[in-house]
């Protein structure tokens, strides 16, 4: 892990009036660019040539400039150039996936606490984090001891691709063998596998933002926790599997996240959702120096209003792409049309004004 | 039932330039507070201490002041204080649930016709109302004569919690016995049970607003009927039950409303939806002196565009929380971002300007 | 087909400062009227008396004037009156359904290339179009050779009504016989039947707009292709069929489109979605003189991100009714709240300013 002091030093060299954000052109980049434009923050897209058209297609959501790469890992070759442009890297799900462990050592200021991305990626750390936060998590099973329906998840933020359900150890062993043989998973995946109790209910993904700079609102650590939105992921093919099912058409269920749909929740459930968010922030300070900016808790709510969290995404989630003009919740906090992407640029601006960039950039 | 004259008298004592609304802090209170703020109407939250943070979390949707209670029924102890603040109570689903029958006698001006809340709560009255409105309702069965799939509903606005489906009298008796034994229902629930034909189709919940003060639009009684939005309720666990179902994982279905999703309907269906709304308003005048302000008809649409109504919610519904900045329908009526919550405050303002508060406040 | 020259001649006689649009009062007329009002374009509703109230109900989305008809085909009797009012007909799904083949010969300027509507209506042409566009389409089967699950579709834009699924030729023959006997289909429907491979995945319906007048953005032919939104159709009863299914309640699935829900897709999928749209535009120029204005590709996305297109709607689709104030995608292209309906009026205005009406009106 790069020492915080080194990042602070780079940051001190930055021209605070000409800050830029750098974003890997994927995941939620359109939203982040669009939000930065609204806040007047300069944007740099780390982009594969083949993806450039996607951004050009949306003139109000394209970066001010591009740095073209063949693979996103190459961002490391551009850190000096980026630093010269006063750039702060905004991590998102694809950044986590593509840069991987390198994110620990990349010599570029990152918005938020970069340690958080390691806690997100490591499922044992995740379980600990949820535990310290006092949040109910699904039971996890050992491969040799699966008592009933369980969902099998592999390491890394791959958006649910490749997850499957088993009802017994026998079925687990069979499916793992099948997947290995087909080359869809590696031994590394098997070693990092997590087998979670299958829960029934309805999924909700609340979008949070922790800021140390604003005081009115839902008190949390030295600042406040904002609830900026809520979504439901759409997974192919599981979320339309009733369509073949009704005909008895055999279909192997899969959990690839292909999109998101807007939802709201019963107002009284917000109490628990807010408390869970605070628990995550508090625990992050206890465990690894805090979480700054956006995160998401992946929950399921049963018929008795019990909320279980099966994961934390410790950065902007793609579900926030639903709300480039703000959500049903953000409009209760901000008069402006506040997306999570815009919120990030706003936070950087406020930090710069307060001469406190080092607090939220690590 | 408190005589209308008594309420009129209280209302006459109000300072029309300093009107306030009082809302029980639950259900759709955030939206109602947010809307009132937009209209410049003062807000008072009747709040349990444990829920205060929920409102503080949303600075633009919190009440101007709180009255703290241990139980919402205690609102009766605060009627003088509320009247001194020129407060009009805005009823919503939780108000109906928590204040219950007391709402008949509470000595405080209520937005809308308070009689309507009794018609909503009594299922026999409901059936009559739908009948006079000329609206197709599902068949209802007697416990001893259930010919096929039927949904079993208990009295009170509990958001679908505890509903279940049976296919025969035998199954009905078994499940009732089970629920009684488990203490999840009381004999009172059984006495008030309604057994409705199970209908297949797709659910839609149109949000209406009847106003006597505006004339252009969909004519209805002396004013107009506005269609302000449309939602679909999300019920746990039934609305994701295909996920365990595909694996043959046994899951007991439940119907607890945990949230809402935005939808629109085929344009040509609006004719019938509007006519149904008018039928409900007309019948309310025929039966009990009218309905003012927001209501919702809970419908299901089959493959031949037949629309059946299984219930009326005679006040603001939680589905309107989807649209704090207006909906796909409200923007065709109002240039402003008009939520149902804001619409309520607007109506009170217009009534005050026209010196006609007594018309919509009962 | 009416010669382009004749339309051009009518158009030359129009007062370009007093252009109007004419819309059949159905499908997406509210949205189109609302959008025209925002752009200051005059609107004429071709309306059945029985539908007038639907438009009066929405004062900001009603036409400036009505022409009343008993059947929409009667629009042909009003072409002189409409031309005298400088009217351009905006086609939508119901126009295609109700005017039918007459659309070829109607002596009135139509927004877009009227040839496109014939290509949309003819499924063999559709297959060719998708092929030239390089888009993956589902396999189609002959009635006598159905190897597995297949969806059976009949000609015309009837919104999915009457579609069904079969698993074999035997089942196909049985169901066709049943439907014919019940009078729900005609021999003509059987002759035009298309039997498509049943695909599993999740459905997405991207809304496109091709314009020759704007250059920045996603380059396409001489102009650009805009992605204005995305929806998911709601079909009764299939989209809630899991509700009876879980109880083993026997329900015949049906596919009648009754509404739409908003969705977004994984950002990285946009590349393929944009390329597919460009393929459709390019192929339309190759095959029949181009497509101008709005269209939609009906897609399904599987768990490996393979996107298959099962149809093209070559005009505004009802799913755009979700976004009268713009969508999650249109706000990345336009600073204004740009619905597809508004976009149409904007395009006509821009064409008039550039003295290029004849390019997009045929």
PDB file of N, CA and C in Angstrom, chain B residues 149 165 167 198 200-204 216-218 232 235 238-239 241-242 253 255 262-271 274 278 301-305 328-329 331-335 337, chain C residues 26-31 34 51 53-61 158-159 161 234-237 240 242-247 249 251 254 256-260 262 318 321-322 324-325:
ATOM      1  N   UNK B 149     -58.783 -20.808  -6.919  1.00  0.00           N
ATOM      2  CA  UNK B 149     -57.761 -19.938  -6.334  1.00  0.00           C
ATOM      3  C   UNK B 149     -58.335 -18.628  -5.806  1.00  0.00           C
ATOM      4  N   UNK B 165     -52.810 -17.127  -0.314  1.00  0.00           N
ATOM      5  CA  UNK B 165     -53.660 -17.683  -1.359  1.00  0.00           C
ATOM      6  C   UNK B 165     -54.074 -19.097  -0.980  1.00  0.00           C
ATOM      7  N   UNK B 167     -56.665 -22.556  -2.393  1.00  0.00           N
ATOM      8  CA  UNK B 167     -57.360 -23.060  -3.576  1.00  0.00           C
ATOM      9  C   UNK B 167     -58.684 -23.751  -3.233  1.00  0.00           C
ATOM     10  N   UNK B 198     -58.822 -15.134  -7.196  1.00  0.00           N
ATOM     11  CA  UNK B 198     -57.442 -14.849  -7.607  1.00  0.00           C
ATOM     12  C   UNK B 198     -57.446 -14.512  -9.092  1.00  0.00           C
ATOM     13  N   UNK B 200     -55.509 -13.302 -12.660  1.00  0.00           N
ATOM     14  CA  UNK B 200     -54.194 -13.213 -13.284  1.00  0.00           C
ATOM     15  C   UNK B 200     -54.166 -12.000 -14.205  1.00  0.00           C
ATOM     16  N   UNK B 201     -53.000 -11.422 -14.358  1.00  0.00           N
ATOM     17  CA  UNK B 201     -52.835 -10.201 -15.142  1.00  0.00           C
ATOM     18  C   UNK B 201     -51.638  -9.437 -14.604  1.00  0.00           C
ATOM     19  N   UNK B 202     -51.673  -8.137 -14.774  1.00  0.00           N
ATOM     20  CA  UNK B 202     -50.580  -7.287 -14.304  1.00  0.00           C
ATOM     21  C   UNK B 202     -51.190  -6.176 -13.460  1.00  0.00           C
ATOM     22  N   UNK B 203     -50.573  -5.892 -12.317  1.00  0.00           N
ATOM     23  CA  UNK B 203     -51.133  -4.894 -11.395  1.00  0.00           C
ATOM     24  C   UNK B 203     -50.695  -3.470 -11.766  1.00  0.00           C
ATOM     25  N   UNK B 204     -51.610  -2.555 -11.660  1.00  0.00           N
ATOM     26  CA  UNK B 204     -51.323  -1.126 -11.841  1.00  0.00           C
ATOM     27  C   UNK B 204     -52.062  -0.355 -10.762  1.00  0.00           C
ATOM     28  N   UNK B 216     -60.533  23.136 -15.887  1.00  0.00           N
ATOM     29  CA  UNK B 216     -60.067  22.548 -17.145  1.00  0.00           C
ATOM     30  C   UNK B 216     -59.465  21.182 -16.852  1.00  0.00           C
ATOM     31  N   UNK B 217     -59.697  20.239 -17.747  1.00  0.00           N
ATOM     32  CA  UNK B 217     -59.192  18.894 -17.519  1.00  0.00           C
ATOM     33  C   UNK B 217     -60.313  17.884 -17.570  1.00  0.00           C
ATOM     34  N   UNK B 218     -60.151  16.801 -16.853  1.00  0.00           N
ATOM     35  CA  UNK B 218     -61.126  15.715 -16.873  1.00  0.00           C
ATOM     36  C   UNK B 218     -62.268  16.046 -15.924  1.00  0.00           C
ATOM     37  N   UNK B 232     -46.364   0.363  -9.442  1.00  0.00           N
ATOM     38  CA  UNK B 232     -46.589  -1.049  -9.191  1.00  0.00           C
ATOM     39  C   UNK B 232     -45.965  -1.349  -7.840  1.00  0.00           C
ATOM     40  N   UNK B 235     -43.909  -6.549  -3.618  1.00  0.00           N
ATOM     41  CA  UNK B 235     -44.282  -7.338  -2.448  1.00  0.00           C
ATOM     42  C   UNK B 235     -43.249  -8.424  -2.185  1.00  0.00           C
ATOM     43  N   UNK B 238     -43.232 -12.475  -2.772  1.00  0.00           N
ATOM     44  CA  UNK B 238     -43.883 -12.964  -3.996  1.00  0.00           C
ATOM     45  C   UNK B 238     -43.250 -12.388  -5.262  1.00  0.00           C
ATOM     46  N   UNK B 239     -42.777 -11.136  -5.211  1.00  0.00           N
ATOM     47  CA  UNK B 239     -42.323 -10.531  -6.458  1.00  0.00           C
ATOM     48  C   UNK B 239     -40.917 -10.936  -6.897  1.00  0.00           C
ATOM     49  N   UNK B 241     -40.247 -14.409  -6.257  1.00  0.00           N
ATOM     50  CA  UNK B 241     -40.379 -15.818  -5.904  1.00  0.00           C
ATOM     51  C   UNK B 241     -39.962 -16.747  -7.042  1.00  0.00           C
ATOM     52  N   UNK B 242     -39.878 -16.205  -8.250  1.00  0.00           N
ATOM     53  CA  UNK B 242     -39.377 -17.019  -9.374  1.00  0.00           C
ATOM     54  C   UNK B 242     -37.922 -17.400  -9.152  1.00  0.00           C
ATOM     55  N   UNK B 253     -45.187 -18.230  -0.134  1.00  0.00           N
ATOM     56  CA  UNK B 253     -45.345 -16.875  -0.686  1.00  0.00           C
ATOM     57  C   UNK B 253     -45.925 -15.918   0.352  1.00  0.00           C
ATOM     58  N   UNK B 255     -47.001 -11.438   0.874  1.00  0.00           N
ATOM     59  CA  UNK B 255     -47.436 -10.270   0.102  1.00  0.00           C
ATOM     60  C   UNK B 255     -47.160  -8.963   0.822  1.00  0.00           C
ATOM     61  N   UNK B 262     -41.788   2.424 -10.648  1.00  0.00           N
ATOM     62  CA  UNK B 262     -42.535   3.262 -11.583  1.00  0.00           C
ATOM     63  C   UNK B 262     -42.936   2.481 -12.828  1.00  0.00           C
ATOM     64  N   UNK B 263     -44.117   2.730 -13.309  1.00  0.00           N
ATOM     65  CA  UNK B 263     -44.588   2.146 -14.569  1.00  0.00           C
ATOM     66  C   UNK B 263     -45.487   3.160 -15.281  1.00  0.00           C
ATOM     67  N   UNK B 264     -45.683   2.923 -16.556  1.00  0.00           N
ATOM     68  CA  UNK B 264     -46.728   3.650 -17.283  1.00  0.00           C
ATOM     69  C   UNK B 264     -47.607   2.606 -17.947  1.00  0.00           C
ATOM     70  N   UNK B 265     -48.765   3.043 -18.419  1.00  0.00           N
ATOM     71  CA  UNK B 265     -49.614   2.088 -19.121  1.00  0.00           C
ATOM     72  C   UNK B 265     -49.878   2.536 -20.551  1.00  0.00           C
ATOM     73  N   UNK B 266     -50.261   1.572 -21.356  1.00  0.00           N
ATOM     74  CA  UNK B 266     -50.703   1.795 -22.721  1.00  0.00           C
ATOM     75  C   UNK B 266     -51.653   2.979 -22.749  1.00  0.00           C
ATOM     76  N   UNK B 267     -51.405   3.932 -23.626  1.00  0.00           N
ATOM     77  CA  UNK B 267     -52.185   5.169 -23.605  1.00  0.00           C
ATOM     78  C   UNK B 267     -53.688   4.924 -23.672  1.00  0.00           C
ATOM     79  N   UNK B 268     -54.100   3.969 -24.475  1.00  0.00           N
ATOM     80  CA  UNK B 268     -55.544   3.764 -24.661  1.00  0.00           C
ATOM     81  C   UNK B 268     -56.225   3.235 -23.395  1.00  0.00           C
ATOM     82  N   UNK B 269     -55.461   2.669 -22.476  1.00  0.00           N
ATOM     83  CA  UNK B 269     -56.049   2.203 -21.218  1.00  0.00           C
ATOM     84  C   UNK B 269     -56.452   3.359 -20.304  1.00  0.00           C
ATOM     85  N   UNK B 270     -55.904   4.542 -20.575  1.00  0.00           N
ATOM     86  CA  UNK B 270     -56.192   5.687 -19.703  1.00  0.00           C
ATOM     87  C   UNK B 270     -57.675   6.031 -19.690  1.00  0.00           C
ATOM     88  N   UNK B 271     -58.364   5.816 -20.819  1.00  0.00           N
ATOM     89  CA  UNK B 271     -59.796   6.127 -20.860  1.00  0.00           C
ATOM     90  C   UNK B 271     -60.520   5.422 -19.717  1.00  0.00           C
ATOM     91  N   UNK B 274     -59.427   6.598 -16.217  1.00  0.00           N
ATOM     92  CA  UNK B 274     -60.029   7.881 -15.856  1.00  0.00           C
ATOM     93  C   UNK B 274     -61.506   7.708 -15.506  1.00  0.00           C
ATOM     94  N   UNK B 278     -63.470   8.581 -12.010  1.00  0.00           N
ATOM     95  CA  UNK B 278     -64.671   9.409 -11.922  1.00  0.00           C
ATOM     96  C   UNK B 278     -65.799   8.644 -11.233  1.00  0.00           C
ATOM     97  N   UNK B 301     -54.859  -5.807 -14.744  1.00  0.00           N
ATOM     98  CA  UNK B 301     -55.260  -5.735 -16.151  1.00  0.00           C
ATOM     99  C   UNK B 301     -54.935  -7.052 -16.810  1.00  0.00           C
ATOM    100  N   UNK B 302     -55.935  -7.661 -17.421  1.00  0.00           N
ATOM    101  CA  UNK B 302     -55.664  -8.961 -18.036  1.00  0.00           C
ATOM    102  C   UNK B 302     -55.265  -8.809 -19.502  1.00  0.00           C
ATOM    103  N   UNK B 303     -55.136  -9.930 -20.186  1.00  0.00           N
ATOM    104  CA  UNK B 303     -54.600  -9.904 -21.548  1.00  0.00           C
ATOM    105  C   UNK B 303     -55.595  -9.351 -22.558  1.00  0.00           C
ATOM    106  N   UNK B 304     -56.844  -9.176 -22.150  1.00  0.00           N
ATOM    107  CA  UNK B 304     -57.836  -8.577 -23.040  1.00  0.00           C
ATOM    108  C   UNK B 304     -58.173  -7.153 -22.629  1.00  0.00           C
ATOM    109  N   UNK B 305     -57.299  -6.557 -21.844  1.00  0.00           N
ATOM    110  CA  UNK B 305     -57.456  -5.179 -21.389  1.00  0.00           C
ATOM    111  C   UNK B 305     -58.627  -4.998 -20.426  1.00  0.00           C
ATOM    112  N   UNK B 328     -44.793  10.923 -14.976  1.00  0.00           N
ATOM    113  CA  UNK B 328     -45.036  10.928 -16.420  1.00  0.00           C
ATOM    114  C   UNK B 328     -46.422  11.465 -16.751  1.00  0.00           C
ATOM    115  N   UNK B 329     -47.303  11.487 -15.780  1.00  0.00           N
ATOM    116  CA  UNK B 329     -48.660  11.974 -16.034  1.00  0.00           C
ATOM    117  C   UNK B 329     -48.854  13.379 -15.485  1.00  0.00           C
ATOM    118  N   UNK B 331     -46.829  15.751 -15.297  1.00  0.00           N
ATOM    119  CA  UNK B 331     -46.204  16.804 -16.125  1.00  0.00           C
ATOM    120  C   UNK B 331     -47.082  17.176 -17.320  1.00  0.00           C
ATOM    121  N   UNK B 332     -48.101  16.383 -17.581  1.00  0.00           N
ATOM    122  CA  UNK B 332     -49.064  16.741 -18.633  1.00  0.00           C
ATOM    123  C   UNK B 332     -50.180  17.639 -18.089  1.00  0.00           C
ATOM    124  N   UNK B 333     -50.173  17.830 -16.771  1.00  0.00           N
ATOM    125  CA  UNK B 333     -51.214  18.667 -16.148  1.00  0.00           C
ATOM    126  C   UNK B 333     -50.606  19.931 -15.552  1.00  0.00           C
ATOM    127  N   UNK B 334     -49.409  19.789 -14.971  1.00  0.00           N
ATOM    128  CA  UNK B 334     -48.772  20.916 -14.290  1.00  0.00           C
ATOM    129  C   UNK B 334     -47.414  21.227 -14.905  1.00  0.00           C
ATOM    130  N   UNK B 335     -47.137  22.493 -15.037  1.00  0.00           N
ATOM    131  CA  UNK B 335     -45.817  22.912 -15.504  1.00  0.00           C
ATOM    132  C   UNK B 335     -44.772  22.703 -14.418  1.00  0.00           C
ATOM    133  N   UNK B 337     -43.051  20.803 -11.038  1.00  0.00           N
ATOM    134  CA  UNK B 337     -42.767  19.420 -10.654  1.00  0.00           C
ATOM    135  C   UNK B 337     -43.747  19.053  -9.538  1.00  0.00           C
TER     136      UNK B 337
ATOM    137  N   UNK C  26     -53.857   8.315 -30.110  1.00  0.00           N
ATOM    138  CA  UNK C  26     -53.653   7.012 -29.511  1.00  0.00           C
ATOM    139  C   UNK C  26     -52.150   6.834 -29.322  1.00  0.00           C
ATOM    140  N   UNK C  27     -51.747   5.744 -28.680  1.00  0.00           N
ATOM    141  CA  UNK C  27     -50.368   5.244 -28.653  1.00  0.00           C
ATOM    142  C   UNK C  27     -49.372   6.108 -27.882  1.00  0.00           C
ATOM    143  N   UNK C  28     -48.931   7.218 -28.503  1.00  0.00           N
ATOM    144  CA  UNK C  28     -47.972   8.103 -27.841  1.00  0.00           C
ATOM    145  C   UNK C  28     -48.349   9.545 -28.123  1.00  0.00           C
ATOM    146  N   UNK C  29     -49.648   9.770 -28.418  1.00  0.00           N
ATOM    147  CA  UNK C  29     -50.107  11.098 -28.823  1.00  0.00           C
ATOM    148  C   UNK C  29     -49.922  12.119 -27.703  1.00  0.00           C
ATOM    149  N   UNK C  30     -50.201  11.741 -26.466  1.00  0.00           N
ATOM    150  CA  UNK C  30     -50.019  12.683 -25.354  1.00  0.00           C
ATOM    151  C   UNK C  30     -48.587  13.197 -25.337  1.00  0.00           C
ATOM    152  N   UNK C  31     -47.652  12.277 -25.423  1.00  0.00           N
ATOM    153  CA  UNK C  31     -46.238  12.658 -25.400  1.00  0.00           C
ATOM    154  C   UNK C  31     -45.873  13.548 -26.590  1.00  0.00           C
ATOM    155  N   UNK C  34     -47.391  16.998 -26.097  1.00  0.00           N
ATOM    156  CA  UNK C  34     -46.654  17.679 -25.027  1.00  0.00           C
ATOM    157  C   UNK C  34     -45.317  18.207 -25.555  1.00  0.00           C
ATOM    158  N   UNK C  51     -62.671   9.329 -27.446  1.00  0.00           N
ATOM    159  CA  UNK C  51     -61.348   9.421 -26.830  1.00  0.00           C
ATOM    160  C   UNK C  51     -60.973  10.842 -26.413  1.00  0.00           C
ATOM    161  N   UNK C  53     -61.906  12.890 -24.181  1.00  0.00           N
ATOM    162  CA  UNK C  53     -61.702  13.169 -22.755  1.00  0.00           C
ATOM    163  C   UNK C  53     -60.294  12.818 -22.281  1.00  0.00           C
ATOM    164  N   UNK C  54     -59.720  11.799 -22.910  1.00  0.00           N
ATOM    165  CA  UNK C  54     -58.359  11.388 -22.530  1.00  0.00           C
ATOM    166  C   UNK C  54     -57.374  12.530 -22.704  1.00  0.00           C
ATOM    167  N   UNK C  55     -57.577  13.319 -23.750  1.00  0.00           N
ATOM    168  CA  UNK C  55     -56.645  14.413 -24.019  1.00  0.00           C
ATOM    169  C   UNK C  55     -57.004  15.650 -23.209  1.00  0.00           C
ATOM    170  N   UNK C  56     -58.296  15.869 -23.051  1.00  0.00           N
ATOM    171  CA  UNK C  56     -58.734  16.994 -22.222  1.00  0.00           C
ATOM    172  C   UNK C  56     -58.265  16.819 -20.781  1.00  0.00           C
ATOM    173  N   UNK C  57     -58.075  15.565 -20.376  1.00  0.00           N
ATOM    174  CA  UNK C  57     -57.637  15.276 -19.007  1.00  0.00           C
ATOM    175  C   UNK C  57     -56.219  15.777 -18.740  1.00  0.00           C
ATOM    176  N   UNK C  58     -55.476  16.024 -19.801  1.00  0.00           N
ATOM    177  CA  UNK C  58     -54.072  16.425 -19.651  1.00  0.00           C
ATOM    178  C   UNK C  58     -53.845  17.734 -20.411  1.00  0.00           C
ATOM    179  N   UNK C  59     -54.182  18.848 -19.775  1.00  0.00           N
ATOM    180  CA  UNK C  59     -54.188  20.136 -20.484  1.00  0.00           C
ATOM    181  C   UNK C  59     -52.880  20.501 -21.185  1.00  0.00           C
ATOM    182  N   UNK C  60     -51.747  20.019 -20.702  1.00  0.00           N
ATOM    183  CA  UNK C  60     -50.471  20.361 -21.350  1.00  0.00           C
ATOM    184  C   UNK C  60     -50.088  19.342 -22.428  1.00  0.00           C
ATOM    185  N   UNK C  61     -50.953  18.369 -22.652  1.00  0.00           N
ATOM    186  CA  UNK C  61     -50.639  17.323 -23.634  1.00  0.00           C
ATOM    187  C   UNK C  61     -51.817  17.077 -24.561  1.00  0.00           C
ATOM    188  N   UNK C 158     -49.894  -5.293 -33.110  1.00  0.00           N
ATOM    189  CA  UNK C 158     -51.003  -5.405 -32.162  1.00  0.00           C
ATOM    190  C   UNK C 158     -50.501  -5.478 -30.732  1.00  0.00           C
ATOM    191  N   UNK C 159     -49.266  -5.067 -30.554  1.00  0.00           N
ATOM    192  CA  UNK C 159     -48.746  -4.979 -29.196  1.00  0.00           C
ATOM    193  C   UNK C 159     -48.639  -6.302 -28.475  1.00  0.00           C
ATOM    194  N   UNK C 161     -50.465  -8.845 -28.451  1.00  0.00           N
ATOM    195  CA  UNK C 161     -51.729  -9.523 -28.144  1.00  0.00           C
ATOM    196  C   UNK C 161     -51.862 -10.778 -29.015  1.00  0.00           C
ATOM    197  N   UNK C 234     -44.133  -4.280 -20.411  1.00  0.00           N
ATOM    198  CA  UNK C 234     -44.853  -5.093 -19.433  1.00  0.00           C
ATOM    199  C   UNK C 234     -45.982  -5.790 -20.171  1.00  0.00           C
ATOM    200  N   UNK C 235     -45.944  -7.103 -20.145  1.00  0.00           N
ATOM    201  CA  UNK C 235     -46.914  -7.891 -20.881  1.00  0.00           C
ATOM    202  C   UNK C 235     -47.828  -8.643 -19.916  1.00  0.00           C
ATOM    203  N   UNK C 236     -49.133  -8.551 -20.191  1.00  0.00           N
ATOM    204  CA  UNK C 236     -50.112  -9.266 -19.353  1.00  0.00           C
ATOM    205  C   UNK C 236     -50.513 -10.547 -20.078  1.00  0.00           C
ATOM    206  N   UNK C 237     -50.526 -11.624 -19.376  1.00  0.00           N
ATOM    207  CA  UNK C 237     -50.260 -11.856 -17.978  1.00  0.00           C
ATOM    208  C   UNK C 237     -48.857 -12.389 -17.709  1.00  0.00           C
ATOM    209  N   UNK C 240     -46.428 -11.271 -14.752  1.00  0.00           N
ATOM    210  CA  UNK C 240     -46.693 -11.566 -13.333  1.00  0.00           C
ATOM    211  C   UNK C 240     -47.129 -13.018 -13.163  1.00  0.00           C
ATOM    212  N   UNK C 242     -45.532 -15.561 -12.451  1.00  0.00           N
ATOM    213  CA  UNK C 242     -44.936 -16.276 -11.317  1.00  0.00           C
ATOM    214  C   UNK C 242     -45.872 -16.246 -10.116  1.00  0.00           C
ATOM    215  N   UNK C 243     -46.780 -15.282 -10.080  1.00  0.00           N
ATOM    216  CA  UNK C 243     -47.674 -15.174  -8.923  1.00  0.00           C
ATOM    217  C   UNK C 243     -48.667 -16.341  -8.851  1.00  0.00           C
ATOM    218  N   UNK C 244     -49.369 -16.670  -9.945  1.00  0.00           N
ATOM    219  CA  UNK C 244     -50.153 -17.909  -9.862  1.00  0.00           C
ATOM    220  C   UNK C 244     -49.267 -19.165  -9.903  1.00  0.00           C
ATOM    221  N   UNK C 245     -48.165 -19.070 -10.645  1.00  0.00           N
ATOM    222  CA  UNK C 245     -47.322 -20.245 -10.868  1.00  0.00           C
ATOM    223  C   UNK C 245     -46.872 -20.883  -9.558  1.00  0.00           C
ATOM    224  N   UNK C 246     -46.532 -20.041  -8.593  1.00  0.00           N
ATOM    225  CA  UNK C 246     -45.991 -20.555  -7.338  1.00  0.00           C
ATOM    226  C   UNK C 246     -47.024 -21.411  -6.597  1.00  0.00           C
ATOM    227  N   UNK C 247     -48.298 -21.181  -6.896  1.00  0.00           N
ATOM    228  CA  UNK C 247     -49.354 -21.972  -6.248  1.00  0.00           C
ATOM    229  C   UNK C 247     -49.793 -23.152  -7.101  1.00  0.00           C
ATOM    230  N   UNK C 249     -51.345 -22.723  -9.740  1.00  0.00           N
ATOM    231  CA  UNK C 249     -52.593 -22.310 -10.388  1.00  0.00           C
ATOM    232  C   UNK C 249     -52.365 -22.279 -11.903  1.00  0.00           C
ATOM    233  N   UNK C 251     -52.493 -21.268 -15.551  1.00  0.00           N
ATOM    234  CA  UNK C 251     -52.768 -20.007 -16.227  1.00  0.00           C
ATOM    235  C   UNK C 251     -52.203 -20.077 -17.636  1.00  0.00           C
ATOM    236  N   UNK C 254     -50.059 -15.134 -21.741  1.00  0.00           N
ATOM    237  CA  UNK C 254     -50.367 -14.247 -22.858  1.00  0.00           C
ATOM    238  C   UNK C 254     -49.380 -13.086 -22.839  1.00  0.00           C
ATOM    239  N   UNK C 256     -49.851  -9.663 -24.088  1.00  0.00           N
ATOM    240  CA  UNK C 256     -50.411  -8.371 -24.447  1.00  0.00           C
ATOM    241  C   UNK C 256     -49.626  -7.253 -23.756  1.00  0.00           C
ATOM    242  N   UNK C 257     -49.072  -6.347 -24.540  1.00  0.00           N
ATOM    243  CA  UNK C 257     -48.331  -5.237 -23.937  1.00  0.00           C
ATOM    244  C   UNK C 257     -49.332  -4.282 -23.291  1.00  0.00           C
ATOM    245  N   UNK C 258     -49.221  -4.100 -21.992  1.00  0.00           N
ATOM    246  CA  UNK C 258     -50.144  -3.209 -21.282  1.00  0.00           C
ATOM    247  C   UNK C 258     -49.430  -1.988 -20.698  1.00  0.00           C
ATOM    248  N   UNK C 259     -48.105  -1.993 -20.733  1.00  0.00           N
ATOM    249  CA  UNK C 259     -47.386  -0.858 -20.178  1.00  0.00           C
ATOM    250  C   UNK C 259     -45.893  -1.006 -20.356  1.00  0.00           C
ATOM    251  N   UNK C 260     -45.154  -0.153 -19.680  1.00  0.00           N
ATOM    252  CA  UNK C 260     -43.699  -0.124 -19.807  1.00  0.00           C
ATOM    253  C   UNK C 260     -43.086   0.279 -18.479  1.00  0.00           C
ATOM    254  N   UNK C 262     -39.248   1.715 -16.719  1.00  0.00           N
ATOM    255  CA  UNK C 262     -37.941   2.278 -17.053  1.00  0.00           C
ATOM    256  C   UNK C 262     -36.812   1.354 -16.606  1.00  0.00           C
ATOM    257  N   UNK C 318     -44.178   3.116 -27.882  1.00  0.00           N
ATOM    258  CA  UNK C 318     -44.912   3.549 -26.689  1.00  0.00           C
ATOM    259  C   UNK C 318     -44.025   3.587 -25.448  1.00  0.00           C
ATOM    260  N   UNK C 321     -43.051   6.847 -23.910  1.00  0.00           N
ATOM    261  CA  UNK C 321     -43.989   7.559 -23.024  1.00  0.00           C
ATOM    262  C   UNK C 321     -43.496   7.610 -21.579  1.00  0.00           C
ATOM    263  N   UNK C 322     -42.515   6.780 -21.260  1.00  0.00           N
ATOM    264  CA  UNK C 322     -41.913   6.818 -19.925  1.00  0.00           C
ATOM    265  C   UNK C 322     -41.163   8.113 -19.654  1.00  0.00           C
ATOM    266  N   UNK C 324     -41.408  11.697 -20.722  1.00  0.00           N
ATOM    267  CA  UNK C 324     -41.846  13.006 -21.239  1.00  0.00           C
ATOM    268  C   UNK C 324     -40.903  14.128 -20.822  1.00  0.00           C
ATOM    269  N   UNK C 325     -40.095  13.893 -19.791  1.00  0.00           N
ATOM    270  CA  UNK C 325     -39.129  14.902 -19.343  1.00  0.00           C
ATOM    271  C   UNK C 325     -37.701  14.427 -19.626  1.00  0.00           C
TER     272      UNK C 325
END
